[in-house]
């Protein structure tokens, strides 16, 4: 092959790579469950530091105004009979998923409360800051067979920030989402409307609009192995009659699933769906998941409570089941891998961790756009130690 051909090939390869990509570290993290089957690692009881709300316009409020109250129907032989299709699509305001929010809402909370963190600035400097949903994906990775993920990581003032990047496959799937799937998503939110009231002691009002911009988020701290964690997750409701009124022990997670009549269907449900429910609720310290089982016509005909700490019992004797130790050990291994990989303190430098089922986790290095995710307003305020975040960050941030 002559030199010109070599040069042409090199130019082709260069053109295929993003412009701001840097030479990559040559390390991989395997995800095979057999490698993580040791004893359960230390996981500190999650402790709530505070909360925030997002309103119908997705605006941030540093309070609990969006918190709803668990208000289940009276138990009777007929079952609840909630029509989950009611109001679709006329009374439905879905969130604009084209807007990639990153960690922005959590960073806003952090900026407002950084002076009050127990352990002071030193605690934050050694911590990992992320969304609970990102940790959930890590927990389920050893058993996930369909959906890959990408996590961007940057270190700033000692703290490691992890923010999910939508994969090209996930984006294509979202844009081509079939009408039936869109309706199923609505039905999950509609179920919450039937089960929650705006005030303690009052009744749910399912006649209103379902607006998925509205969210109540808890901010918590915990520790997995030697990794300090500060993370936030959306909470469906609080139970005013819970044995403990101390969050997160009073929180309830609400889910829907289709009715099942065959043992094989239940087995599949325990292996796949229950794993995701467990990971999500265990991380946040939510003690119970209440599931509404819907019939083919879209009516919830029965309710069942799954205590988070008892979910593993459904798969304990299943050869193809999941194991909480594997989930948590892999998550701890990934966090160590990320901490050891992202050593340079530079918010413009991004390590992109990518994973596809059947493969190990890989890493690539990038600078600035499109992967840098820490907003200018946050970095400037943290650097200058300003009292609070600006009310409305400009779009270019």
Tab-separated table of C-alpha atoms in Angstrom:
chain	number	residue	atom	x	y	z
A	1	UNK	CA	0.000	0.000	0.000
A	2	UNK	CA	1.544	3.395	-0.966
A	3	UNK	CA	1.936	6.349	1.364
A	4	UNK	CA	-0.898	8.300	-0.258
A	5	UNK	CA	-3.344	5.448	0.397
A	6	UNK	CA	-2.144	5.310	4.017
A	7	UNK	CA	-2.686	9.050	4.379
A	8	UNK	CA	-6.173	8.825	2.832
A	9	UNK	CA	-7.127	6.052	5.295
A	10	UNK	CA	-5.799	8.021	8.249
A	11	UNK	CA	-7.831	11.065	7.163
A	12	UNK	CA	-10.951	8.880	6.908
A	13	UNK	CA	-10.489	7.548	10.461
A	14	UNK	CA	-9.866	11.085	11.747
A	15	UNK	CA	-13.040	12.367	10.111
A	16	UNK	CA	-15.095	9.621	11.795
A	17	UNK	CA	-13.945	10.650	15.305
A	18	UNK	CA	-15.521	13.609	17.147
A	19	UNK	CA	-13.277	16.667	16.859
A	20	UNK	CA	-12.725	17.084	20.586
A	21	UNK	CA	-11.924	13.448	21.286
A	22	UNK	CA	-8.625	12.811	23.063
A	23	UNK	CA	-6.454	9.672	23.122
A	24	UNK	CA	-8.248	7.091	25.273
A	25	UNK	CA	-7.129	5.285	28.400
A	26	UNK	CA	-6.865	1.593	27.511
A	27	UNK	CA	-8.878	0.188	30.408
A	28	UNK	CA	-12.028	-1.922	30.469
A	29	UNK	CA	-14.385	-3.011	33.251
A	30	UNK	CA	-16.009	-6.450	32.813
A	31	UNK	CA	-19.692	-6.844	33.783
A	32	UNK	CA	-20.077	-10.627	34.074
A	33	UNK	CA	-22.215	-11.372	37.184
A	34	UNK	CA	-19.930	-14.259	38.225
A	35	UNK	CA	-17.140	-11.732	38.916
A	36	UNK	CA	-19.212	-9.827	41.491
A	37	UNK	CA	-20.847	-12.591	43.509
A	38	UNK	CA	-18.994	-11.906	46.780
A	39	UNK	CA	-20.659	-10.832	50.009
A	40	UNK	CA	-22.894	-7.763	50.102
A	41	UNK	CA	-20.795	-4.568	50.364
A	42	UNK	CA	-21.358	-1.877	52.982
A	43	UNK	CA	-24.186	0.485	51.989
A	44	UNK	CA	-25.047	3.200	54.505
A	45	UNK	CA	-28.687	3.823	55.298
A	46	UNK	CA	-29.594	6.719	52.951
A	47	UNK	CA	-30.102	9.947	54.862
A	48	UNK	CA	-32.211	12.764	53.411
A	49	UNK	CA	-30.388	16.107	53.244
A	50	UNK	CA	-33.250	18.059	51.681
A	51	UNK	CA	-35.557	18.214	48.707
A	52	UNK	CA	-36.738	20.341	45.795
A	53	UNK	CA	-39.750	20.544	43.492
A	54	UNK	CA	-40.255	21.127	39.786
A	55	UNK	CA	-43.525	22.808	38.805
A	56	UNK	CA	-45.848	22.446	35.782
A	57	UNK	CA	-43.438	24.578	33.719
A	58	UNK	CA	-40.433	22.531	34.970
A	59	UNK	CA	-39.246	25.497	37.067
A	60	UNK	CA	-37.128	24.733	40.150
A	61	UNK	CA	-38.376	25.458	43.702
A	62	UNK	CA	-36.240	24.670	46.746
A	63	UNK	CA	-39.153	23.241	48.734
A	64	UNK	CA	-41.643	20.336	48.955
A	65	UNK	CA	-44.549	21.970	47.087
A	66	UNK	CA	-44.785	19.062	44.596
A	67	UNK	CA	-44.886	16.348	47.295
A	68	UNK	CA	-48.059	14.247	47.161
A	69	UNK	CA	-49.683	12.082	49.833
A	70	UNK	CA	-50.390	8.365	49.533
A	71	UNK	CA	-54.143	7.829	49.624
A	72	UNK	CA	-55.057	4.278	48.534
A	73	UNK	CA	-58.693	3.314	47.854
A	74	UNK	CA	-60.633	1.447	50.561
A	75	UNK	CA	-60.073	-2.296	50.212
A	76	UNK	CA	-63.063	-4.187	48.845
A	77	UNK	CA	-63.732	-7.422	46.966
A	78	UNK	CA	-64.319	-5.627	43.656
A	79	UNK	CA	-60.803	-4.158	43.460
A	80	UNK	CA	-60.004	-0.514	42.611
A	81	UNK	CA	-61.139	-0.457	38.938
A	82	UNK	CA	-59.079	2.633	37.935
A	83	UNK	CA	-59.394	3.570	34.268
A	84	UNK	CA	-55.790	4.360	33.304
A	85	UNK	CA	-56.793	5.525	29.813
A	86	UNK	CA	-59.043	8.263	31.162
A	87	UNK	CA	-57.858	11.709	30.004
A	88	UNK	CA	-55.530	10.429	27.283
A	89	UNK	CA	-54.421	12.331	25.270
A	90	UNK	CA	-56.588	15.438	26.026
A	91	UNK	CA	-55.493	15.943	29.640
A	92	UNK	CA	-51.839	15.014	29.163
A	93	UNK	CA	-48.882	17.403	29.277
A	94	UNK	CA	-45.718	15.324	28.782
A	95	UNK	CA	-42.306	16.761	29.574
A	96	UNK	CA	-40.237	17.852	26.560
A	97	UNK	CA	-37.687	15.035	26.361
A	98	UNK	CA	-35.582	16.935	23.811
A	99	UNK	CA	-34.420	19.128	26.700
A	100	UNK	CA	-31.415	17.348	28.202
A	101	UNK	CA	-31.330	18.650	31.783
A	102	UNK	CA	-28.204	16.827	32.933
A	103	UNK	CA	-27.532	17.389	36.644
A	104	UNK	CA	-28.760	21.011	36.570
A	105	UNK	CA	-31.608	20.775	39.136
A	106	UNK	CA	-29.461	18.832	41.601
A	107	UNK	CA	-26.596	21.320	41.118
A	108	UNK	CA	-28.990	24.166	41.855
A	109	UNK	CA	-29.920	22.494	45.158
A	110	UNK	CA	-26.252	21.841	45.937
A	111	UNK	CA	-25.314	25.450	45.311
A	112	UNK	CA	-28.013	26.652	47.711
A	113	UNK	CA	-27.012	24.188	50.456
A	114	UNK	CA	-23.273	23.626	50.061
A	115	UNK	CA	-22.501	25.703	53.187
A	116	UNK	CA	-24.796	23.549	55.341
A	117	UNK	CA	-23.501	20.118	54.361
A	118	UNK	CA	-22.454	18.067	57.377
A	119	UNK	CA	-18.718	17.494	57.063
A	120	UNK	CA	-18.304	20.823	55.249
A	121	UNK	CA	-16.663	21.415	51.875
A	122	UNK	CA	-14.191	18.609	52.557
A	123	UNK	CA	-17.004	16.035	52.519
A	124	UNK	CA	-18.198	17.192	49.103
A	125	UNK	CA	-14.652	17.261	47.707
A	126	UNK	CA	-14.365	13.494	48.085
A	127	UNK	CA	-17.937	12.632	47.082
A	128	UNK	CA	-19.688	11.404	43.928
A	129	UNK	CA	-22.666	13.510	42.794
A	130	UNK	CA	-25.270	12.005	40.466
A	131	UNK	CA	-28.931	11.062	39.938
A	132	UNK	CA	-30.371	7.947	41.548
A	133	UNK	CA	-31.504	6.809	38.066
A	134	UNK	CA	-27.872	6.648	36.918
A	135	UNK	CA	-26.956	4.461	39.909
A	136	UNK	CA	-30.002	2.237	39.189
A	137	UNK	CA	-28.615	1.578	35.694
A	138	UNK	CA	-25.268	0.589	37.216
A	139	UNK	CA	-26.919	-1.790	39.709
A	140	UNK	CA	-28.850	-3.624	36.976
A	141	UNK	CA	-25.984	-3.737	34.424
A	142	UNK	CA	-24.743	-7.293	35.213
A	143	UNK	CA	-28.223	-8.619	34.323
A	144	UNK	CA	-29.266	-6.175	31.578
A	145	UNK	CA	-29.558	-7.793	28.137
A	146	UNK	CA	-31.152	-5.099	25.996
A	147	UNK	CA	-30.255	-1.481	26.727
A	148	UNK	CA	-26.762	-0.024	26.869
A	149	UNK	CA	-25.819	3.272	28.545
A	150	UNK	CA	-23.303	6.093	28.525
A	151	UNK	CA	-22.198	8.061	31.577
A	152	UNK	CA	-20.145	11.245	31.328
A	153	UNK	CA	-17.804	11.914	34.261
A	154	UNK	CA	-15.919	15.075	35.236
A	155	UNK	CA	-13.966	16.033	38.341
A	156	UNK	CA	-14.366	19.557	39.717
A	157	UNK	CA	-12.951	20.813	43.043
A	158	UNK	CA	-12.304	17.193	44.008
A	159	UNK	CA	-15.914	16.045	43.488
A	160	UNK	CA	-16.703	13.443	40.826
A	161	UNK	CA	-19.884	14.266	38.861
A	162	UNK	CA	-21.654	11.574	36.818
A	163	UNK	CA	-24.268	12.517	34.222
A	164	UNK	CA	-26.020	10.214	31.760
A	165	UNK	CA	-25.680	10.772	28.012
A	166	UNK	CA	-28.527	9.551	25.800
A	167	UNK	CA	-27.114	6.827	23.535
A	168	UNK	CA	-27.828	7.080	19.788
A	169	UNK	CA	-29.901	3.868	20.083
A	170	UNK	CA	-31.972	5.279	22.981
A	171	UNK	CA	-32.541	8.523	21.070
A	172	UNK	CA	-33.674	6.657	17.941
A	173	UNK	CA	-36.005	4.529	20.089
A	174	UNK	CA	-37.461	7.599	21.794
A	175	UNK	CA	-38.105	9.409	18.513
A	176	UNK	CA	-39.751	6.308	17.016
A	177	UNK	CA	-41.769	5.484	20.166
A	178	UNK	CA	-44.989	3.753	19.025
A	179	UNK	CA	-48.384	5.174	20.123
A	180	UNK	CA	-49.085	2.163	22.354
A	181	UNK	CA	-45.876	2.743	24.332
A	182	UNK	CA	-46.683	6.444	24.698
A	183	UNK	CA	-50.084	5.490	26.094
A	184	UNK	CA	-48.510	2.970	28.508
A	185	UNK	CA	-46.223	5.719	29.824
A	186	UNK	CA	-49.267	7.912	30.411
A	187	UNK	CA	-51.005	5.077	32.260
A	188	UNK	CA	-48.167	4.863	34.777
A	189	UNK	CA	-48.557	8.557	35.627
A	190	UNK	CA	-52.352	8.253	35.647
A	191	UNK	CA	-52.095	5.512	38.276
A	192	UNK	CA	-50.214	7.947	40.535
A	193	UNK	CA	-53.065	10.435	40.128
A	194	UNK	CA	-55.569	7.821	41.391
A	195	UNK	CA	-53.363	6.949	44.378
A	196	UNK	CA	-52.171	10.361	45.579
A	197	UNK	CA	-53.769	13.405	47.184
A	198	UNK	CA	-52.418	16.967	47.289
A	199	UNK	CA	-52.881	17.238	51.065
A	200	UNK	CA	-52.688	14.714	53.918
A	201	UNK	CA	-56.115	13.289	54.693
A	202	UNK	CA	-57.736	14.466	51.444
A	203	UNK	CA	-58.801	12.286	48.500
A	204	UNK	CA	-57.151	11.891	45.098
A	205	UNK	CA	-58.638	13.910	42.203
A	206	UNK	CA	-58.144	12.007	38.938
A	207	UNK	CA	-60.099	14.600	36.919
A	208	UNK	CA	-57.161	16.971	36.468
A	209	UNK	CA	-54.358	17.092	33.916
A	210	UNK	CA	-51.458	14.631	34.020
A	211	UNK	CA	-48.379	16.864	33.742
A	212	UNK	CA	-45.068	15.019	33.824
A	213	UNK	CA	-43.055	18.225	34.257
A	214	UNK	CA	-44.105	18.219	37.910
A	215	UNK	CA	-41.744	16.333	40.213
A	216	UNK	CA	-40.758	16.108	43.863
A	217	UNK	CA	-37.120	15.105	44.381
A	218	UNK	CA	-35.369	13.947	47.521
A	219	UNK	CA	-31.641	14.681	47.955
A	220	UNK	CA	-29.762	12.079	49.966
A	221	UNK	CA	-26.339	11.050	51.100
A	222	UNK	CA	-25.042	7.548	51.615
A	223	UNK	CA	-21.892	5.491	51.271
A	224	UNK	CA	-21.216	2.429	49.140
A	225	UNK	CA	-17.994	0.761	50.258
A	226	UNK	CA	-15.624	3.719	50.618
A	227	UNK	CA	-17.502	5.878	48.094
A	228	UNK	CA	-19.360	8.861	49.535
A	229	UNK	CA	-22.526	9.512	47.534
A	230	UNK	CA	-24.736	12.576	47.190
A	231	UNK	CA	-27.629	11.856	44.858
A	232	UNK	CA	-31.197	12.820	44.099
A	233	UNK	CA	-34.214	10.843	42.969
A	234	UNK	CA	-37.836	11.560	42.157
A	235	UNK	CA	-40.298	10.394	44.821
A	236	UNK	CA	-43.927	9.537	44.001
A	237	UNK	CA	-45.483	10.246	47.405
A	238	UNK	CA	-45.202	10.093	51.166
A	239	UNK	CA	-47.431	7.945	53.371
A	240	UNK	CA	-48.854	10.029	56.260
A	241	UNK	CA	-49.700	6.749	58.042
A	242	UNK	CA	-46.250	5.158	57.671
A	243	UNK	CA	-44.746	3.721	60.892
A	244	UNK	CA	-41.898	6.239	60.527
A	245	UNK	CA	-42.536	9.800	59.380
A	246	UNK	CA	-38.787	10.270	58.853
A	247	UNK	CA	-37.950	10.402	55.126
A	248	UNK	CA	-37.066	8.313	53.169
A	249	UNK	CA	-38.784	5.643	55.353
A	250	UNK	CA	-42.212	7.260	54.759
A	251	UNK	CA	-41.898	7.350	50.954
A	252	UNK	CA	-43.840	5.043	48.631
A	253	UNK	CA	-43.001	4.107	45.041
A	254	UNK	CA	-45.959	3.495	42.684
A	255	UNK	CA	-45.772	1.181	39.663
A	256	UNK	CA	-48.086	-0.443	37.133
A	257	UNK	CA	-47.750	-3.785	35.386
A	258	UNK	CA	-49.990	-5.949	33.258
A	259	UNK	CA	-52.083	-8.635	34.942
A	260	UNK	CA	-50.433	-12.045	34.896
A	261	UNK	CA	-52.131	-15.431	35.013
A	262	UNK	CA	-49.358	-17.909	34.202
A	263	UNK	CA	-46.380	-18.961	36.352
A	264	UNK	CA	-44.015	-18.211	33.441
A	265	UNK	CA	-45.240	-14.610	33.298
A	266	UNK	CA	-44.692	-14.126	37.033
A	267	UNK	CA	-41.228	-15.702	36.782
A	268	UNK	CA	-40.253	-13.253	34.042
A	269	UNK	CA	-41.713	-10.362	36.082
A	270	UNK	CA	-39.638	-11.327	39.157
A	271	UNK	CA	-36.444	-11.708	37.089
A	272	UNK	CA	-36.644	-8.474	35.132
A	273	UNK	CA	-39.125	-5.894	36.345
A	274	UNK	CA	-38.729	-6.589	40.061
A	275	UNK	CA	-34.945	-6.205	39.736
A	276	UNK	CA	-35.414	-2.632	38.442
A	277	UNK	CA	-37.998	-1.855	41.134
A	278	UNK	CA	-35.667	-3.184	43.835
A	279	UNK	CA	-32.609	-1.253	42.583
A	280	UNK	CA	-34.526	2.016	42.333
A	281	UNK	CA	-36.153	1.785	45.759
A	282	UNK	CA	-33.249	0.215	47.656
A	283	UNK	CA	-30.839	2.987	46.660
A	284	UNK	CA	-33.195	5.690	47.935
A	285	UNK	CA	-34.258	3.782	51.063
A	286	UNK	CA	-37.926	3.589	49.989
A	287	UNK	CA	-39.452	0.691	51.965
A	288	UNK	CA	-42.443	-0.216	49.760
A	289	UNK	CA	-43.460	-0.392	46.107
A	290	UNK	CA	-47.228	-0.491	45.509
A	291	UNK	CA	-48.090	-2.032	42.148
A	292	UNK	CA	-51.355	-1.679	40.246
A	293	UNK	CA	-52.015	-4.605	37.921
A	294	UNK	CA	-53.948	-3.573	34.810
A	295	UNK	CA	-56.113	-5.686	32.508
A	296	UNK	CA	-55.929	-5.519	28.668
A	297	UNK	CA	-58.607	-2.762	28.684
A	298	UNK	CA	-56.361	-0.535	30.796
A	299	UNK	CA	-58.197	-0.854	34.125
A	300	UNK	CA	-56.303	-1.503	37.368
A	301	UNK	CA	-58.083	-4.446	38.945
A	302	UNK	CA	-55.766	-5.273	41.834
A	303	UNK	CA	-53.082	-3.728	44.030
A	304	UNK	CA	-50.121	-5.485	45.613
A	305	UNK	CA	-47.455	-4.141	47.960
A	306	UNK	CA	-43.885	-5.344	47.460
A	307	UNK	CA	-41.648	-4.494	50.449
A	308	UNK	CA	-38.247	-3.561	48.979
A	309	UNK	CA	-36.310	-5.730	51.427
A	310	UNK	CA	-38.375	-8.821	50.503
A	311	UNK	CA	-38.122	-8.582	46.690
A	312	UNK	CA	-35.051	-10.813	46.456
A	313	UNK	CA	-37.029	-13.660	48.072
A	314	UNK	CA	-38.987	-14.070	44.816
A	315	UNK	CA	-35.804	-15.033	42.914
A	316	UNK	CA	-33.586	-16.431	45.686
A	317	UNK	CA	-34.070	-20.027	44.420
A	318	UNK	CA	-34.241	-19.134	40.729
A	319	UNK	CA	-31.091	-20.192	38.827
A	320	UNK	CA	-31.685	-17.362	36.337
A	321	UNK	CA	-32.613	-14.803	39.002
A	322	UNK	CA	-30.660	-11.761	40.161
A	323	UNK	CA	-28.591	-11.254	43.270
A	324	UNK	CA	-28.454	-7.944	45.202
A	325	UNK	CA	-24.791	-8.564	46.129
A	326	UNK	CA	-23.816	-8.780	42.451
A	327	UNK	CA	-25.649	-5.524	41.725
A	328	UNK	CA	-24.046	-3.593	44.571
A	329	UNK	CA	-20.563	-5.091	44.082
A	330	UNK	CA	-20.613	-4.145	40.407
A	331	UNK	CA	-21.775	-0.613	41.245
A	332	UNK	CA	-18.964	-0.264	43.810
A	333	UNK	CA	-16.451	-1.610	41.253
A	334	UNK	CA	-17.662	0.869	38.632
A	335	UNK	CA	-17.377	3.793	41.071
A	336	UNK	CA	-13.798	2.736	41.917
A	337	UNK	CA	-13.050	2.386	38.194
A	338	UNK	CA	-14.432	5.900	37.578
A	339	UNK	CA	-12.605	7.426	40.572
A	340	UNK	CA	-9.297	5.910	39.420
A	341	UNK	CA	-9.823	6.875	35.776
A	342	UNK	CA	-10.964	10.479	36.234
A	343	UNK	CA	-7.987	11.884	38.108
A	344	UNK	CA	-7.560	15.295	36.482
A	345	UNK	CA	-9.519	18.093	38.176
A	346	UNK	CA	-10.900	19.812	35.087
A	347	UNK	CA	-14.648	20.289	34.433
A	348	UNK	CA	-13.992	20.733	30.699
A	349	UNK	CA	-12.457	17.266	30.512
A	350	UNK	CA	-14.994	14.443	30.201
A	351	UNK	CA	-14.439	10.712	30.490
A	352	UNK	CA	-17.282	8.970	28.697
A	353	UNK	CA	-18.021	5.501	30.077
A	354	UNK	CA	-19.925	3.403	27.531
A	355	UNK	CA	-21.513	0.007	27.882
A	356	UNK	CA	-23.438	-2.365	25.612
A	357	UNK	CA	-24.890	-5.714	26.770
A	358	UNK	CA	-22.419	-8.566	26.399
A	359	UNK	CA	-19.417	-6.220	26.445
A	360	UNK	CA	-17.190	-4.644	29.102
A	361	UNK	CA	-17.473	-0.948	30.053
A	362	UNK	CA	-15.162	1.136	27.858
A	363	UNK	CA	-13.824	4.696	28.339
A	364	UNK	CA	-13.090	7.539	25.930
A	365	UNK	CA	-11.773	11.024	26.711
A	366	UNK	CA	-13.311	14.251	25.369
A	367	UNK	CA	-12.913	17.970	25.888
A	368	UNK	CA	-15.731	20.568	25.931
A	369	UNK	CA	-18.774	20.138	23.646
A	370	UNK	CA	-20.755	18.013	23.154
A	371	UNK	CA	-20.047	16.012	26.337
A	372	UNK	CA	-19.017	18.643	28.944
A	373	UNK	CA	-22.030	18.978	31.242
A	374	UNK	CA	-21.205	21.152	34.266
A	375	UNK	CA	-22.920	24.524	33.609
A	376	UNK	CA	-20.929	27.765	33.646
A	377	UNK	CA	-23.198	29.322	36.285
A	378	UNK	CA	-22.464	26.426	38.649
A	379	UNK	CA	-18.694	26.421	38.149
A	380	UNK	CA	-18.459	30.212	38.497
A	381	UNK	CA	-20.567	30.270	41.666
A	382	UNK	CA	-18.583	27.401	43.212
A	383	UNK	CA	-15.313	29.078	42.280
A	384	UNK	CA	-16.304	32.519	43.573
A	385	UNK	CA	-18.339	31.002	46.421
A	386	UNK	CA	-21.379	33.134	45.576
A	387	UNK	CA	-24.379	32.960	47.931
A	388	UNK	CA	-26.766	31.413	45.386
A	389	UNK	CA	-27.412	30.363	41.812
A	390	UNK	CA	-28.875	32.770	39.244
A	391	UNK	CA	-32.650	32.456	38.929
A	392	UNK	CA	-32.626	31.608	35.218
A	393	UNK	CA	-29.420	30.265	33.679
A	394	UNK	CA	-29.052	31.436	30.071
A	395	UNK	CA	-29.551	28.832	27.313
A	396	UNK	CA	-25.867	28.900	26.322
A	397	UNK	CA	-24.994	27.609	29.804
